[in-house]
Coordinates of C-alpha atoms in Angstrom, one line a residue:
M363 CA 0.0 0.0 0.0
N364 CA 1.5 3.4 -0.9
N365 CA 1.3 6.5 1.3
S366 CA -1.5 8.1 -0.7
D367 CA -3.7 5.0 -0.4
R368 CA -2.9 4.7 3.3
L369 CA -3.7 8.3 3.8
N370 CA -7.1 7.9 2.3
K371 CA -7.8 5.0 4.6
K372 CA -6.6 6.5 7.8
A373 CA -7.1 10.2 7.5
L374 CA -9.0 11.8 4.7
L375 CA -12.3 10.1 4.6
P376 CA -13.2 10.0 8.3
L377 CA -12.2 13.6 8.9
I378 CA -14.5 14.9 6.1
M379 CA -17.4 14.1 8.4
T380 CA -16.1 16.2 11.3
V381 CA -18.8 18.9 11.9
P382 CA -22.0 16.9 12.2
V383 CA -20.6 14.1 14.3
V384 CA -17.8 15.4 16.5
F385 CA -17.0 12.3 18.5
A386 CA -17.3 10.2 15.4
C387 CA -14.1 12.0 14.5
V388 CA -12.5 10.8 17.7
W389 CA -13.2 7.3 16.5
F390 CA -11.3 7.7 13.3
L391 CA -8.3 7.7 15.5
L392 CA -9.6 4.5 17.0
A393 CA -11.1 3.0 13.9
D394 CA -8.8 0.0 13.9
E395 CA -8.7 -0.3 17.7
P396 CA -9.7 -3.8 19.0
R397 CA -12.2 -3.5 21.8
G398 CA -11.5 -4.5 25.4
E399 CA -8.7 -5.5 27.7
A400 CA -8.8 -9.1 26.6
I401 CA -6.8 -8.3 23.6
T402 CA -3.9 -6.9 25.5
K403 CA -4.0 -9.8 27.9
A404 CA -3.8 -12.2 25.0
A405 CA -0.3 -11.1 24.0
S406 CA 2.6 -13.4 24.8
T407 CA 4.2 -10.9 27.1
P408 CA 2.0 -8.8 29.4
A409 CA 1.7 -5.3 28.1
T410 CA 3.2 -2.5 30.1
T411 CA 0.5 -0.3 31.7
S412 CA 2.8 2.7 32.4
E413 CA 2.3 5.5 30.0
Q414 CA 6.0 5.8 29.3
P415 CA 7.8 5.0 26.0
E416 CA 8.4 1.3 25.8
P417 CA 11.8 0.4 27.2
G418 CA 14.1 -2.0 25.4
I419 CA 13.0 -1.2 21.8
T420 CA 15.8 -0.2 19.6
E421 CA 14.4 1.5 16.6
A422 CA 16.2 1.6 13.3
P423 CA 16.3 4.9 11.4
L424 CA 12.9 5.7 9.9
A425 CA 14.3 6.9 6.5
V426 CA 14.8 3.8 4.3
G427 CA 15.4 4.6 0.7
E428 CA 13.4 2.8 -2.0
D429 CA 16.7 1.4 -3.4
T430 CA 17.9 0.2 0.0
P431 CA 17.7 -3.6 0.1
I432 CA 15.7 -5.0 3.0
P433 CA 17.2 -8.3 4.1
Y434 CA 14.4 -9.4 6.4
Q435 CA 10.6 -8.8 5.7
T436 CA 7.3 -10.6 6.4
P437 CA 5.5 -12.1 3.3
D438 CA 3.0 -10.1 1.3
S439 CA 0.2 -12.8 1.5
L440 CA -1.2 -15.4 3.9
G441 CA -1.8 -17.7 0.9
D442 CA -5.0 -19.3 -0.4
Q443 CA -6.4 -20.2 3.0
P444 CA -5.9 -17.4 5.6
F445 CA -6.8 -17.9 9.2
A446 CA -9.8 -15.4 8.8
S447 CA -12.2 -15.7 5.9
S448 CA -12.5 -11.9 5.6
L449 CA -8.8 -11.8 4.5
A450 CA -9.3 -14.2 1.5
G451 CA -8.0 -12.7 -1.7
T452 CA -6.2 -9.8 0.1
N453 CA -2.5 -9.0 0.4
I454 CA -1.2 -8.3 3.9
D455 CA -1.5 -4.6 4.6
G456 CA 1.9 -3.4 5.8
N457 CA 4.9 -5.5 6.9
L458 CA 7.5 -6.1 9.5
R459 CA 11.1 -5.5 8.4
A460 CA 14.5 -5.6 9.8
N461 CA 17.9 -4.2 8.6
A462 CA 21.1 -6.1 8.1
N463 CA 22.0 -5.5 11.8
G464 CA 18.9 -7.4 12.9
E465 CA 17.1 -4.2 14.1
L466 CA 13.4 -3.7 13.6
I467 CA 12.6 -1.0 11.1
V468 CA 9.7 0.9 12.6
D469 CA 7.5 2.8 10.1
L470 CA 3.9 3.2 9.1
E471 CA 4.0 -0.2 7.5
T472 CA 4.6 -1.7 11.0
R473 CA 1.4 -0.2 12.3
D474 CA -0.5 -1.2 9.2
F475 CA 0.7 -4.8 9.7
F476 CA -0.5 -4.9 13.3
D477 CA -3.9 -3.5 12.3
Y478 CA -4.3 -5.9 9.4
F479 CA -4.4 -8.8 11.9
L480 CA -6.0 -7.0 14.9
N481 CA -9.0 -6.0 12.7
T482 CA -9.9 -9.7 12.4
I483 CA -10.6 -9.9 16.2
G484 CA -14.3 -10.7 16.6
E485 CA -14.2 -12.9 13.5
V486 CA -11.5 -14.9 15.2
S487 CA -10.2 -14.9 18.8
A488 CA -7.6 -12.4 20.0
E489 CA -5.2 -15.3 20.6
Q490 CA -5.5 -16.4 17.0
A491 CA -4.8 -13.0 15.6
L492 CA -1.9 -12.3 17.8
D493 CA -0.5 -15.7 17.2
Q494 CA -0.4 -15.0 13.5
I495 CA 1.6 -11.8 14.1
R496 CA 4.0 -13.6 16.4
T497 CA 4.5 -16.5 14.0
L498 CA 5.2 -14.3 11.0
A499 CA 7.6 -12.2 13.1
Q500 CA 9.5 -15.2 14.3
Q501 CA 9.6 -16.9 10.9
S502 CA 10.6 -13.8 8.9
L503 CA 12.9 -11.7 11.2
P504 CA 16.0 -12.2 13.2
E505 CA 15.3 -13.2 16.8
S506 CA 16.2 -9.8 18.1
A507 CA 13.9 -8.0 15.7
A508 CA 11.1 -10.4 16.3
R509 CA 11.4 -9.6 20.1
E510 CA 11.3 -5.9 19.3
A511 CA 8.2 -6.4 17.1
M512 CA 6.4 -8.2 19.9
A513 CA 7.4 -5.6 22.5
L514 CA 6.2 -2.8 20.2
L515 CA 2.9 -4.8 19.6
N516 CA 2.4 -5.0 23.4
R517 CA 2.9 -1.2 23.7
Y518 CA 0.5 -0.7 20.8
L519 CA -2.2 -2.8 22.4
A520 CA -1.7 -0.9 25.7
Y521 CA -2.2 2.3 23.8
K522 CA -5.4 1.0 22.2
D523 CA -6.8 0.1 25.6
A524 CA -5.9 3.6 27.0
S525 CA -7.3 5.4 24.0
L526 CA -10.7 3.8 24.4
A527 CA -11.4 6.0 27.4
L528 CA -11.0 9.1 25.2
G529 CA -14.0 7.9 23.1
N530 CA -16.2 7.7 26.2
Q531 CA -16.6 11.4 26.7
G532 CA -20.1 12.8 26.3
L533 CA -21.4 16.0 24.8
D534 CA -23.4 18.5 26.7
P535 CA -27.0 17.8 25.3
A536 CA -27.9 21.4 25.5
R537 CA -24.9 22.4 23.2
Q538 CA -24.3 19.3 21.1
H539 CA -25.7 20.9 18.0
D540 CA -23.7 24.1 18.3
P541 CA -20.9 24.1 15.7
A542 CA -18.6 26.2 17.9
Y543 CA -19.0 23.8 20.8
Q544 CA -18.5 20.8 18.5
L545 CA -15.3 22.3 17.2
E546 CA -14.1 23.1 20.8
M547 CA -14.8 19.5 21.9
L548 CA -13.1 18.1 18.8
K549 CA -10.0 20.1 19.4
G550 CA -9.8 18.9 23.0
A551 CA -10.3 15.3 22.0
L552 CA -7.7 15.3 19.3
A553 CA -5.2 17.1 21.6
D554 CA -5.8 14.5 24.3
M555 CA -5.1 11.7 21.8
K556 CA -1.9 13.3 20.6
Q557 CA -0.8 13.8 24.2
L558 CA -1.5 10.1 25.0
R559 CA 0.5 9.0 22.0
R560 CA 3.5 11.1 23.0
R561 CA 3.4 9.6 26.5
M562 CA 3.2 6.0 25.4
F563 CA 5.5 5.9 22.4
S564 CA 9.1 7.0 21.8
A565 CA 9.5 10.1 19.5
D566 CA 10.5 7.9 16.6
T567 CA 7.6 5.5 16.9
H568 CA 5.1 8.4 17.4
E569 CA 6.5 10.0 14.2
A570 CA 6.3 6.8 12.2
F571 CA 2.8 5.7 13.3
F572 CA 0.9 9.0 13.6
R573 CA 2.7 11.9 11.8
L574 CA 0.5 11.9 8.6
E575 CA -2.7 11.3 10.5
E576 CA -2.1 14.1 13.0
A577 CA -0.9 16.5 10.3
Y578 CA -4.3 16.1 8.5
G579 CA -6.2 16.4 11.8
D580 CA -4.5 19.7 12.5
Y581 CA -5.2 20.9 9.0
T582 CA -8.9 19.9 9.3
L583 CA -9.3 21.7 12.6
A584 CA -7.7 24.8 11.2
T585 CA -10.0 24.9 8.1
L586 CA -13.1 24.2 10.3
D587 CA -12.0 27.1 12.5
I588 CA -11.6 29.4 9.5
Q589 CA -15.1 28.5 8.1
Q590 CA -16.7 29.4 11.4
R591 CA -15.1 32.9 11.5
T592 CA -17.6 35.7 10.9
D593 CA -15.0 38.4 10.4
L594 CA -13.6 36.9 7.1
S595 CA -14.8 37.2 3.6
A596 CA -15.3 34.0 1.5
E597 CA -12.2 34.9 -0.5
A598 CA -10.1 35.4 2.7
K599 CA -11.3 32.0 4.0
N600 CA -10.3 30.3 0.8
T601 CA -6.9 32.0 0.9
L602 CA -6.2 30.9 4.5
A603 CA -7.4 27.4 3.8
E604 CA -5.0 27.2 0.9
W605 CA -2.2 28.5 3.1
H606 CA -2.9 25.7 5.7
R607 CA -3.1 23.2 2.9
Q608 CA 0.4 24.2 1.7
Q609 CA 1.8 23.3 5.2
L610 CA 0.7 19.7 4.9
P611 CA 3.3 17.0 4.2
E612 CA 3.6 16.5 0.5
V613 CA 1.8 13.2 0.2
I614 CA -1.2 14.6 2.1
R615 CA -1.1 17.8 0.1
R616 CA -1.2 16.0 -3.2
T617 CA -4.2 13.8 -2.1
E618 CA -6.1 16.7 -0.6
T619 CA -5.5 19.0 -3.6
R620 CA -6.7 16.2 -5.9
M621 CA -9.8 15.6 -3.8
I622 CA -10.7 19.3 -3.8
E623 CA -10.1 19.6 -7.6
E624 CA -12.3 16.5 -8.2
S625 CA -15.0 17.9 -5.9
G626 CA -15.0 21.2 -7.7
D627 CA -15.1 19.5 -11.1
H628 CA -18.0 17.2 -9.9
R629 CA -20.1 20.2 -8.7
A630 CA -19.5 22.0 -12.0
R631 CA -20.5 19.0 -14.0
Q632 CA -23.6 18.4 -12.0
Q633 CA -24.6 22.0 -12.4
A634 CA -24.1 21.7 -16.1
L635 CA -26.4 18.7 -16.3
S636 CA -29.0 20.5 -14.2
D637 CA -28.9 23.6 -16.4
A638 CA -29.1 21.7 -19.7
D639 CA -32.4 21.7 -21.5
S640 CA -31.6 18.5 -23.5
P641 CA -29.2 15.6 -23.5
S642 CA -27.3 17.1 -26.5
E643 CA -26.9 20.4 -24.6
A644 CA -25.7 18.5 -21.5
G645 CA -23.0 16.9 -23.7
R646 CA -21.9 20.2 -25.1
R647 CA -21.6 21.7 -21.6
L648 CA -19.6 18.7 -20.3
R649 CA -17.2 19.0 -23.2
E650 CA -16.7 22.7 -22.4
L651 CA -15.8 21.7 -18.9
G652 CA -13.1 19.4 -20.2
V653 CA -14.9 16.0 -20.1
D654 CA -13.5 13.8 -22.9
D655 CA -15.8 13.1 -25.9
A656 CA -16.3 9.4 -25.1
Q657 CA -17.5 10.1 -21.5
A658 CA -19.7 12.9 -22.7
R659 CA -21.3 10.6 -25.3
E660 CA -22.0 8.0 -22.6
V661 CA -23.7 10.7 -20.4
V662 CA -25.8 11.9 -23.4
A663 CA -26.8 8.3 -24.3
Y664 CA -27.9 7.6 -20.7
M665 CA -29.9 10.9 -20.5
E666 CA -31.6 10.1 -23.8
E667 CA -32.4 6.6 -22.5
R668 CA -34.0 8.2 -19.5
E669 CA -35.9 10.7 -21.6
Q670 CA -37.3 7.8 -23.6
F671 CA -38.2 5.9 -20.5
D672 CA -40.0 8.9 -19.1
S673 CA -42.2 9.1 -22.2
Q674 CA -42.8 5.4 -22.1
Y675 CA -43.7 5.5 -18.4
Q676 CA -46.3 8.2 -19.0
Q677 CA -48.0 6.0 -21.6
F678 CA -47.8 3.1 -19.2
Q679 CA -49.4 5.1 -16.4
Q680 CA -52.3 6.0 -18.8
A681 CA -52.8 2.4 -19.6
L682 CA -52.8 1.5 -15.9
A683 CA -55.4 4.2 -15.2
S684 CA -57.7 2.5 -17.8
L685 CA -57.0 -0.8 -16.1
D686 CA -58.0 0.6 -12.8
N687 CA -61.4 1.5 -14.2
S688 CA -62.0 -1.9 -15.8
G689 CA -63.3 -3.6 -12.7
L690 CA -61.0 -6.6 -13.1
A691 CA -60.4 -9.0 -10.2
E692 CA -57.0 -8.6 -8.4
E693 CA -55.4 -11.6 -10.0
D694 CA -56.6 -10.6 -13.5
R695 CA -55.4 -7.1 -12.9
T696 CA -51.9 -8.3 -11.9
T697 CA -51.7 -10.4 -15.1
Q698 CA -52.7 -7.4 -17.3
E699 CA -50.3 -5.1 -15.5
N700 CA -47.4 -7.5 -16.2
R701 CA -48.6 -7.6 -19.8
L702 CA -48.5 -3.8 -20.0
L703 CA -45.0 -3.7 -18.5
K704 CA -43.7 -6.0 -21.3
Q705 CA -45.6 -4.0 -23.9
H706 CA -44.3 -0.6 -22.9
F707 CA -40.8 -1.6 -21.8
D708 CA -38.7 -3.9 -23.9
T709 CA -35.8 -4.6 -21.5
E710 CA -35.6 -6.0 -18.0
Q711 CA -33.7 -2.8 -16.9
T712 CA -36.5 -0.5 -18.0
R713 CA -39.2 -2.7 -16.5
T714 CA -37.3 -2.6 -13.2
W715 CA -37.1 1.2 -13.5
A716 CA -40.9 1.2 -14.0
R717 CA -41.5 -1.0 -11.0
L718 CA -39.3 1.2 -8.8
R719 CA -41.0 4.4 -9.9
A720 CA -44.4 2.9 -9.3
L721 CA -43.3 2.1 -5.8
E722 CA -42.0 5.6 -5.2
S723 CA -45.2 7.1 -6.3
Q724 CA -47.1 5.0 -3.8
S725 CA -44.9 6.0 -0.9
P726 CA -46.4 8.6 1.5

């Protein structure tokens, strides 16, 4: 998994939803967290409960060049019959690696590797999931690196248990729909999470596991704060949001910029379709917005198909109205209605559309 894909998974999508559901945003930080203390207890070595960086873990430098050979690494796949059925057909997300000195390389791939297996808990027991991590570490890494990996896993599990408490805070019912209060609570929750991570992990591990996620969280809070300001014009808000976006790490900035551009393009295209008086005009407007000719033709063809369907459906409704006045028994009426469906709509798709529209028209 590359950094851009990982970012989409761990940062962008959950944080888009921040304003309406404040504490749902806290849970994006915990989205991969296994629930309950039983998980920590299932590890081979009891997890440390002190919120101090894990002793005894020697972390290799985080910066590993793409051309640097990695002598020790866990496999990319569990094979055709993984221990959990939900993993069938997937590659292992992340990996455990060690350098030539037998030292564990701690980076975001390490956290992804842990989460890939921990996310199966519930489908399988905690013992089974943790045993898979332990087995792969022992089979793929030097003994010293495997010990480091399991010590770090214990620390990660302890962190997950500690972080659960941060998701149990409640909102003031009288203020929970106030955007300013929501933002205040979100800032506090994310600050508490960052503080917890710094207490529980060494500086290098904290940087490796959470840097991108926290950078995007800070950016999101800043842009939400800007949008709530009443003393700024729309142009000033956009300028300040862009300034904050430029402070993001490059991989996040590229992803965020692409999403914004795609969102703007999508809105413009939807507006073009809404404003068009005919399918052909819709196609012309789309081409003016830079949509390639093949895609524009597909949109036009679909809109023309829908136009034809609308006309056929009107005729079908008229025929049904006559049927309603015929006094037929229910069974005979159903037979005649099916006959009219086939008469007015020559494909199964259009007949399905007609049934769905009829159901919609009957809804209160």
